[in-house]
Short mmCIF file of C-alpha atoms in Angstrom, two decimals:
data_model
loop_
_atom_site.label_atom_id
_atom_site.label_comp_id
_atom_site.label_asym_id
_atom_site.label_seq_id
_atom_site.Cartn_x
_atom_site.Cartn_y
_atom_site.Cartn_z
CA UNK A 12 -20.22 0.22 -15.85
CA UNK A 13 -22.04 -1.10 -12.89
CA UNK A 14 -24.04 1.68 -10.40
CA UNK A 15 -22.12 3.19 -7.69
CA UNK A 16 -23.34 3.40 -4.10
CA UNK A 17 -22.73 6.47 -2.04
CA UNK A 18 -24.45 5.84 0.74
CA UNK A 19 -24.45 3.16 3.31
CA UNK A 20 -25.61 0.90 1.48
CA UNK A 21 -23.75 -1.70 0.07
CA UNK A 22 -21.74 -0.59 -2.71
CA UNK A 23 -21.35 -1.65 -6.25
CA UNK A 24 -17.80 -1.97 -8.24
CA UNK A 25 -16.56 -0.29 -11.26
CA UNK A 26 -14.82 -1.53 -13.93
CA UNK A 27 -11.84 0.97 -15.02
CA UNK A 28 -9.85 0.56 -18.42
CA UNK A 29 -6.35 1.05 -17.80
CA UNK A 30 -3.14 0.02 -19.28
CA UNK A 31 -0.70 2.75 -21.15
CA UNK A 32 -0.30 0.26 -23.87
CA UNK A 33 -2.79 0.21 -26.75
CA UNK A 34 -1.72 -3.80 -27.05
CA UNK A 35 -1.64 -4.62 -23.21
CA UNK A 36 -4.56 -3.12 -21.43
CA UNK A 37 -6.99 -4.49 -19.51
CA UNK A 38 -10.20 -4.11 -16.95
CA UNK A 39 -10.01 -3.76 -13.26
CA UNK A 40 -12.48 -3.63 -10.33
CA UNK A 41 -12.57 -1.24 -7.88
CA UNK A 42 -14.90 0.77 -5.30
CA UNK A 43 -15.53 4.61 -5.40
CA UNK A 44 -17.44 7.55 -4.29
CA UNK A 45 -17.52 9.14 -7.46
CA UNK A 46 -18.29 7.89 -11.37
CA UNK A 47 -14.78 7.54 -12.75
CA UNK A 48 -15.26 7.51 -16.23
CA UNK A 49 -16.35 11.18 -15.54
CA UNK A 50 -14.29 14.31 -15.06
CA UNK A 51 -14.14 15.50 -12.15
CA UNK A 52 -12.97 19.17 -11.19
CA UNK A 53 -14.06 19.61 -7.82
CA UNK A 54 -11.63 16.65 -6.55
CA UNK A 55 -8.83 17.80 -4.67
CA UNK A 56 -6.94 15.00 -3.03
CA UNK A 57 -7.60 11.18 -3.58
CA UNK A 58 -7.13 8.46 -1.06
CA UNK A 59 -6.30 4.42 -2.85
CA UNK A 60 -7.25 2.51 0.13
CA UNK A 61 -5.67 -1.25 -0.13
CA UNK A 62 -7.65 -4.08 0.89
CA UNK A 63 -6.21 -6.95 2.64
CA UNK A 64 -5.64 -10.79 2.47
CA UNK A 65 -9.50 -11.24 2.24
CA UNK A 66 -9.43 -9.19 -1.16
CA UNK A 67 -12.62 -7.42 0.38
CA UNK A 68 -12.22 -3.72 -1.23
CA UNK A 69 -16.28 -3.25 -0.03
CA UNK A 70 -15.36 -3.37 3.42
CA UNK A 71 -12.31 -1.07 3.77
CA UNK A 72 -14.26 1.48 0.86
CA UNK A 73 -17.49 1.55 3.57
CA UNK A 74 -14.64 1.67 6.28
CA UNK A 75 -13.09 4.14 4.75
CA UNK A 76 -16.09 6.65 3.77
CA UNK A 77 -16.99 6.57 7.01
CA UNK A 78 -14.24 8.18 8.05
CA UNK A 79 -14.49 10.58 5.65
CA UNK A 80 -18.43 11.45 7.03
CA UNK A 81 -16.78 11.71 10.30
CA UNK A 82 -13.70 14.09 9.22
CA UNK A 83 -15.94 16.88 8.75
CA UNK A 84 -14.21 17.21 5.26
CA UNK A 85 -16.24 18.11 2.26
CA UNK A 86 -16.74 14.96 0.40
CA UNK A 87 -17.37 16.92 -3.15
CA UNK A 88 -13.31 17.41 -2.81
CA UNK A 89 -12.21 13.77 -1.67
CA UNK A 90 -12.18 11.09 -3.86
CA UNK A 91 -12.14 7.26 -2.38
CA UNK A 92 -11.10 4.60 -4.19
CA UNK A 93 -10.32 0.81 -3.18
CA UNK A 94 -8.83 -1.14 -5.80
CA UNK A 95 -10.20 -5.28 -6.08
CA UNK A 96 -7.63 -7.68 -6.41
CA UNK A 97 -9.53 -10.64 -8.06
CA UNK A 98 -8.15 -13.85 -6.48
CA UNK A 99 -8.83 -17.64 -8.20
CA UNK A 100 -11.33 -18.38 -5.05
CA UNK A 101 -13.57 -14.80 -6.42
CA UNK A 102 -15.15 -16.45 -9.49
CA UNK A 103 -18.78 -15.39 -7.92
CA UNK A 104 -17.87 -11.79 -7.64
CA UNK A 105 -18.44 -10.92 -11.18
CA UNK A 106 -14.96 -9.96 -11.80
CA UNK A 107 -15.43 -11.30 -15.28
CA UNK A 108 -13.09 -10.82 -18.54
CA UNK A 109 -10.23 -9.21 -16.05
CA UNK A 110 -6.84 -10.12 -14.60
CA UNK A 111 -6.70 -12.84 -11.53
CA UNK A 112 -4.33 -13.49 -9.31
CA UNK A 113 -3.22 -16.16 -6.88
CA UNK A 114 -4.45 -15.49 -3.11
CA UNK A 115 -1.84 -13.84 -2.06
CA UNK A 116 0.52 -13.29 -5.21
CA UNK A 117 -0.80 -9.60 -5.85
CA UNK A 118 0.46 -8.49 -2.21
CA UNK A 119 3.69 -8.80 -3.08
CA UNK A 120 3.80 -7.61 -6.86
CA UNK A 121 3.48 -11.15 -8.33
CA UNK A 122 1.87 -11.45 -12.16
CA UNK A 123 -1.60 -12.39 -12.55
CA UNK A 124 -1.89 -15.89 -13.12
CA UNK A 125 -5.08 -16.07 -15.47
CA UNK A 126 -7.73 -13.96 -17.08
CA UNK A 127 -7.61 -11.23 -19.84
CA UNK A 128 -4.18 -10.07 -21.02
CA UNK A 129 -2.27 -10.18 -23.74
CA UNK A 130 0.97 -10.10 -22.40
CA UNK A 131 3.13 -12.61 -20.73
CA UNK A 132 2.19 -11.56 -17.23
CA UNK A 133 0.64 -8.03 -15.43
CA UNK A 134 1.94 -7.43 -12.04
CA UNK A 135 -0.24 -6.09 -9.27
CA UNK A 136 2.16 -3.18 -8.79
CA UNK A 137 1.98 -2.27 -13.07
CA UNK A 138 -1.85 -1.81 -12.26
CA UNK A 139 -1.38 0.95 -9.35
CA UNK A 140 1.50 2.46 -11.88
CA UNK A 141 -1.16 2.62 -13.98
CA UNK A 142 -4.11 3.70 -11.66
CA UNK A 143 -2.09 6.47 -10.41
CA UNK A 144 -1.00 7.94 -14.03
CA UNK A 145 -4.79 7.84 -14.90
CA UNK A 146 -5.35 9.77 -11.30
CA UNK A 147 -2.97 11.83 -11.50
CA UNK A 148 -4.48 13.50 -14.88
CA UNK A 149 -5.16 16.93 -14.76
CA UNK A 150 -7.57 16.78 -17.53
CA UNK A 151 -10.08 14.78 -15.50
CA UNK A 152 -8.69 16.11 -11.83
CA UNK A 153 -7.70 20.26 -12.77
CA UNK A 154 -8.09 20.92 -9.30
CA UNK A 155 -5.99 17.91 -7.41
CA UNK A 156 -3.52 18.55 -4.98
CA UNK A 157 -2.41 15.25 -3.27
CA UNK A 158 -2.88 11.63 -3.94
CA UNK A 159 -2.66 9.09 -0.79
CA UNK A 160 -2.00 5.48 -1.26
CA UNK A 161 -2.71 3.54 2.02
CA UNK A 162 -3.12 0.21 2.85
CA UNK A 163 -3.56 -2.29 6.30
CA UNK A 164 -1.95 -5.55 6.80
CA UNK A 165 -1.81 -7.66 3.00
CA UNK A 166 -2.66 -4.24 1.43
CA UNK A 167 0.04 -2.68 3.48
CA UNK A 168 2.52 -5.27 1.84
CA UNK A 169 1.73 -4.09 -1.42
CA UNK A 170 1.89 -0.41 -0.72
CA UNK A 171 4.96 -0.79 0.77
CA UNK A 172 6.84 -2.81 -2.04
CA UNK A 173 5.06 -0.50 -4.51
CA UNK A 174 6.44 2.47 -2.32
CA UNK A 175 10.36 1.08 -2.73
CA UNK A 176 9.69 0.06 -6.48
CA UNK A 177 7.52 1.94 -8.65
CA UNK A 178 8.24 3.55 -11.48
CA UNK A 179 6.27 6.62 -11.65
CA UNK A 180 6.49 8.49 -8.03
CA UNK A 181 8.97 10.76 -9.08
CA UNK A 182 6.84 11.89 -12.24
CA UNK A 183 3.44 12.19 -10.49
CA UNK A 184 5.62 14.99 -7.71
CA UNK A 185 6.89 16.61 -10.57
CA UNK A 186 3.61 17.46 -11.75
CA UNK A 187 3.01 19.51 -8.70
CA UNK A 188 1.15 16.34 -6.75
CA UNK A 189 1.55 15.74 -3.12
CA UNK A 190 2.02 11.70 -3.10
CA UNK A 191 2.41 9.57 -0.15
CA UNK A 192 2.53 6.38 1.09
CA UNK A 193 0.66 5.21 4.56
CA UNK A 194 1.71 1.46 5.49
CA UNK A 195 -0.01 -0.19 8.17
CA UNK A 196 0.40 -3.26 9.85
CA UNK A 197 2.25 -5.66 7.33
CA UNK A 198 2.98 -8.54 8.09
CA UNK A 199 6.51 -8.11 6.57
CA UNK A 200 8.62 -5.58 4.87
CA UNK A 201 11.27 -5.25 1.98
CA UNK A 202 14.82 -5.22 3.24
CA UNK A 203 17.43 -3.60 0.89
CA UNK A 204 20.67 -5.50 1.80
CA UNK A 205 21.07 -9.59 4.00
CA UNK A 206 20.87 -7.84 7.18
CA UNK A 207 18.34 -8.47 9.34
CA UNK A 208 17.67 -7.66 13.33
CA UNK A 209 20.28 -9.14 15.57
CA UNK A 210 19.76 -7.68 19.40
CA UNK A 211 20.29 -4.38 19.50
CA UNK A 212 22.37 -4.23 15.93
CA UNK A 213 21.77 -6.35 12.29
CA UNK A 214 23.55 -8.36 11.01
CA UNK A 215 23.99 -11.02 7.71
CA UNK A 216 21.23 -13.57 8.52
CA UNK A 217 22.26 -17.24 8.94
CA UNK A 218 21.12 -18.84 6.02
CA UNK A 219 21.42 -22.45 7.17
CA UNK A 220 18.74 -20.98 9.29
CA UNK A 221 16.66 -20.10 6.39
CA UNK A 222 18.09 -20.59 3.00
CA UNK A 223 15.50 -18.36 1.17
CA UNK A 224 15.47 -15.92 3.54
CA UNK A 225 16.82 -12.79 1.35
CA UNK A 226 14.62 -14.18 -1.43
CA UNK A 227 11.56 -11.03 -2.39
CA UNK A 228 9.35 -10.64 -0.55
CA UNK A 229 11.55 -9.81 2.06
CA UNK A 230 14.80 -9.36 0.11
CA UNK A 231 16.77 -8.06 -3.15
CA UNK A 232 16.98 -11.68 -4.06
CA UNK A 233 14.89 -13.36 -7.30
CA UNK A 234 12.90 -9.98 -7.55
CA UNK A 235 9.49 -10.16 -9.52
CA UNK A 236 9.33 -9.03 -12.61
CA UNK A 237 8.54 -5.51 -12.22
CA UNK A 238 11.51 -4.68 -10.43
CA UNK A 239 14.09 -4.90 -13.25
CA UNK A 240 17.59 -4.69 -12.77
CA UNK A 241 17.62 -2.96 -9.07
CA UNK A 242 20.39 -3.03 -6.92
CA UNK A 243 20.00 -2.56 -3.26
CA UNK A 244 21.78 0.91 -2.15
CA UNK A 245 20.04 2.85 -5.25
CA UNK A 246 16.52 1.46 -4.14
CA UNK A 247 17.60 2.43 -0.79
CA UNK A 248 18.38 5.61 -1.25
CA UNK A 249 15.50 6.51 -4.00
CA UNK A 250 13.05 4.99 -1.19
CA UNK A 251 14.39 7.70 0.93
CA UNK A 252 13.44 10.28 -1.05
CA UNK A 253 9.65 9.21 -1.28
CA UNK A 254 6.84 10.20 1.39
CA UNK A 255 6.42 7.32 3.44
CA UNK A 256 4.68 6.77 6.69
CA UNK A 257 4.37 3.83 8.90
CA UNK A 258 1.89 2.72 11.19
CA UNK A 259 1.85 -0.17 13.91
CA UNK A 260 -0.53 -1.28 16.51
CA UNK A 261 1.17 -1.76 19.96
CA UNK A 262 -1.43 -4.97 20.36
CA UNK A 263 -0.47 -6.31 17.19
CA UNK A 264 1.62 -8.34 18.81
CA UNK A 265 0.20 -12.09 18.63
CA UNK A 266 3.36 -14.38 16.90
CA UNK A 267 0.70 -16.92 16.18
CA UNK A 268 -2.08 -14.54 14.37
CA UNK A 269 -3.69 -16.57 12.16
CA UNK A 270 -3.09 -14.78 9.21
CA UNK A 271 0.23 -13.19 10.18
CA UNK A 272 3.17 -14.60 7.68
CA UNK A 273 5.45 -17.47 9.36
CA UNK A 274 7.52 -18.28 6.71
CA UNK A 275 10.87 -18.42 7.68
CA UNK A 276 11.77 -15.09 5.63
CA UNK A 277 9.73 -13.52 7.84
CA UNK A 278 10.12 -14.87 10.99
CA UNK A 279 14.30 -13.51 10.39
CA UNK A 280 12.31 -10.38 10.49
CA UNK A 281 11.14 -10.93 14.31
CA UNK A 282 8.25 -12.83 15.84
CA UNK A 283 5.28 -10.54 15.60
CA UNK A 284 4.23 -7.39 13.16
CA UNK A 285 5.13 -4.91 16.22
CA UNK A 286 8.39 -6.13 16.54
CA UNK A 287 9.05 -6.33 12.96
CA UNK A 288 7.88 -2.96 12.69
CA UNK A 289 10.24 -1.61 15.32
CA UNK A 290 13.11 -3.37 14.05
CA UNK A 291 12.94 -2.16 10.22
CA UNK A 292 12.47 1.54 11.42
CA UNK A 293 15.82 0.62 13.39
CA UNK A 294 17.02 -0.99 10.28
CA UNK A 295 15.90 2.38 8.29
CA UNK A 296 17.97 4.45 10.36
CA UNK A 297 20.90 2.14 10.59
CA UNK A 298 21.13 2.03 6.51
CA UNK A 299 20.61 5.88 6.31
CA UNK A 300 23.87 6.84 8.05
CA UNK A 301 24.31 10.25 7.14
CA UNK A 302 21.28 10.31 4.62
CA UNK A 303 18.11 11.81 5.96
CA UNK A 304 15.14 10.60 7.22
CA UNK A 305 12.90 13.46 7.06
CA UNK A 306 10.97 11.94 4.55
CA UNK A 307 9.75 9.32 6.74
CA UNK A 308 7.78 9.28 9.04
CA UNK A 309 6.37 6.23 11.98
CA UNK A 310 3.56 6.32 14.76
CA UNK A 311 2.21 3.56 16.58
CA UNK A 312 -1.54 3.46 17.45
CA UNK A 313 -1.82 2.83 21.16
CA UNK A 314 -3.41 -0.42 22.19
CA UNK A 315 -5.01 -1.47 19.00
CA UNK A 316 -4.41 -4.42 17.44
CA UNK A 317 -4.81 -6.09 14.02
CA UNK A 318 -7.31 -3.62 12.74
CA UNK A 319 -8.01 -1.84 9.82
CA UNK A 320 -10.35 0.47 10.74
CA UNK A 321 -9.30 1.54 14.01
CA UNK A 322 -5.68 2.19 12.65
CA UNK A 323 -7.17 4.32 10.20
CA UNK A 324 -9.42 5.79 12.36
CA UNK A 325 -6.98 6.83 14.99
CA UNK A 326 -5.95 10.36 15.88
CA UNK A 327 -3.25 10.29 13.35
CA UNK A 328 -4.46 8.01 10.57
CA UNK A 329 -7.40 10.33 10.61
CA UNK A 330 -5.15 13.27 9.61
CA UNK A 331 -2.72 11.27 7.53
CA UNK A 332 -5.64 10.35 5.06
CA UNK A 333 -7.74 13.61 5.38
CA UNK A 334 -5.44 16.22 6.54
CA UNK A 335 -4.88 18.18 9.65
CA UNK A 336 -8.86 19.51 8.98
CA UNK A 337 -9.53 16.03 9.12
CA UNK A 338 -11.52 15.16 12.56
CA UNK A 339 -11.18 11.74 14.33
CA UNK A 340 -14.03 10.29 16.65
CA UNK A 341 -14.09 11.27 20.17
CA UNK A 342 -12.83 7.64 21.14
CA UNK A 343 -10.02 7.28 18.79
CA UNK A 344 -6.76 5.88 19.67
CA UNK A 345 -4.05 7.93 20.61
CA UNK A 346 -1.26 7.91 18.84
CA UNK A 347 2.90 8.06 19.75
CA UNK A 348 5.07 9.48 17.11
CA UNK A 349 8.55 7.76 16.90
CA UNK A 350 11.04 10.53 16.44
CA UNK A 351 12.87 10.26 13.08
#
C-alpha cells in the first residue's frame, strides 16, 4: 500500500481490495485521510468525494480536507475519501494491475473497458456498491453514524445515477447509517419517463429532434448493465425514498462551457446546467404528484459558477458534508434553498 499524506502536501493513493465475490474482485485507487486497511473506531461519519471529468481525485481530496481544517470539526471523527477512476489516457499514474475505463464511461455507470477482472465487465457504479458495503462495516467503523457520497460536475453524474440505481442504499439505512447523496453541478441528469421540459410543463420529446434522446444517460432506454430489469415509475418512486440533495451554481450558466455535455440528449434537457437543474427539480415535483418530496432537498449557490470547491465550500455545502457544526469561511457563498 502506498504512504498516505495528511498534510498539505501532495498526497499519495491507496490501493483498496474490494469486490464481494471471491472470483470477481479487484484493486482500486483512491485518496484518504486515514490508512484503510486499518480499523478505525474513532470514525464517525465518512464523506466519498467524486472527482470530475479530469479523473483528478488529488485535487478534490486536498479540496476537500481543507474544508474539513476549516469546519472546525475534529478530523480524528471524519473520514475523507476520493475514489480514482483510472481512464485509458492515466497509464503514468501508476494505476497498475486495476480496472480502466473509457474517459468518460465511468460517469455514467459504463463497464471498464480493460485491466484486471475476471468477469465480463465491472461497472463504475458495482465499485461504489462495493466501497460503501466495505464502509459501511461496523467491524472496522463501530462508531459510524452517517456516510455522505458527494460529487461536482462528471462526479455529480455518477452520484446521481448511482443515487436512482444502486443496489445497496436501502441495506446500508437499515443498519442504522445516515446515507445521503449531494449532487452538484452535472452536466445532465437521469429522467424516469420521455418527458422532458416544454415551457412551463413537459412533455414527450420530439424524437425526430433527437432520436436517442431517451437513450441512458439521460433516459430508461438501453440501460447499462447494472441497472437490470428497471422500469421507470418503481425507480421513480424508490429514488424518492433516498436522501438526495441538489446543488447548482446560479453562474453556471455558460451553454457553450467547454466541458459541459452537448449531445443532443442533453441539450432536450435545456441549454445550460442551471437551467437543466431547474427544470428536473420541476420535473421531480411534476412526477411526484401526491408522493412526497421531503426526502429531497435543492439549493443553489449564489453567483458561483462551474466550481468544485466553492460549491462545496459554500454556506450550505459546508454543512451538508460536515454537519450543522460544520463552519464555512467568512467569504463563502450564500446559499437559496428552493422550497420542496
Amino acid at each position: 500500500m502506498c504512504s498516505i499524506g495528511f498534510a498539505s502536501d501532495a498526497p499519495h493513493w491507496q490501493r483498496l481490495h474490494l469486490g464481494r465475490d471471491a472470483n470477481a474482485q479487484y484493486d482500486f485507487p483512491v485518496y484518504a485521510n486515514r490508512d484503510l486497511s486499518q480499523s478505525l473506531p474513532s470514525i464517525k461519519e465518512i464523506i466519498v468525494i467524486q472527482h470530475g471529468i479530469q479523473r483528478n481525485g488529488d485535487d478534490y481530496y486536498m479540496s476537500a480536507m481543507e474544508l474539513l481544517k476549516d469546519s472546525g470539526r475534529n478530523p480524528d471523527e471524519i473520514l475523507i475519501i476520493a475514489p480514482n477512476f483510472p481512464g485509458v489516457p492515466d497509464k503514468t499514474k501508476g494505476f497498475d494491475n486495476m480496472p480502466v475505463w473509457s474517459v468518460q464511461g465511468w460517469s455514467g455507470g459504463e463497464n471498464a473497458v480493460s485491466g484486471v477482472y475476471p468477469t465480463s465487465g465491472l461497472s463504475s457504479l458495482t465499485v461504489l456498491d462495493d466501497m460503501l458495503l466495505m464502509l459501511s462495516s461496523k467491524a472496522r467503523y463501530p462508531s459510524l453514524q452517517k456516510i455522505t457520497v458527494a460529487g461536482h460536475s462528471g462526479g455529480g453524474q455518477l452520484v446521481h445515477r448511482y443515487a436512482a440505481l444502486n443496489h445497496v442504499d436501502e441495506k446500508i439505512r437499515q443498519t442504522g447509517l445516515d446515507l445521503k447523496y449531494v449532487i452538484a453541478n452535472p452536466s445532465s441528469y437521469l429522467y424516469f419517463t420521455a418527458e422532458r421540459p416544454k415551457g412551463n410543463g413537459f412533455a414527450v420529446y420530439d424524437q425526430e429532434i433527437c432520436p436517442a434522446f431517451d437513450d441512458y444517460r439521460y433516459g430508461m432506454q438501453h440501460m447499462v448493465s447494472y441497472a437490470g430489469d428497471v422500469n421507470g415509475d418503481d425507480l421513480f418512486r424508490r429514488y424518492l425514498q433516498r436522501q438526495v440533495i441538489y446543488l447548482a451554481g446560479t453562474a453556471d450558466n455558460d451553454p457553450n462551457h467547454r466541458v459541459l455535455d452537448k449531445s443532443c440528449g442533453a441539450e432536450a434537457e435545456g441549454p445550460t446546467r442551471i437551467t437543466r437543474a431547474r427544470g428536473y427539480w420541476k420535473y421531480e415535483h411534476y412526477r411526484a404528484g401526491e408522493l412526497s418530496l421531503q426526502m429531497h432537498q435543492r439549493y443553489e449557490i449564489v453567483g458561483v459558477g462551474h466550481n468544485q470547491g466553492l460549491m462545496f465550500g459554500s454556506q450550505c455545502g459546508v454543512q451538508l458534508l460536515f454537519g450543522t457544526n460544520g463552519k464555512a469561511s467568512g467569504n463563502a457563498a450564500a446559499c437559496n434553498t428552493i422550497a420542496p
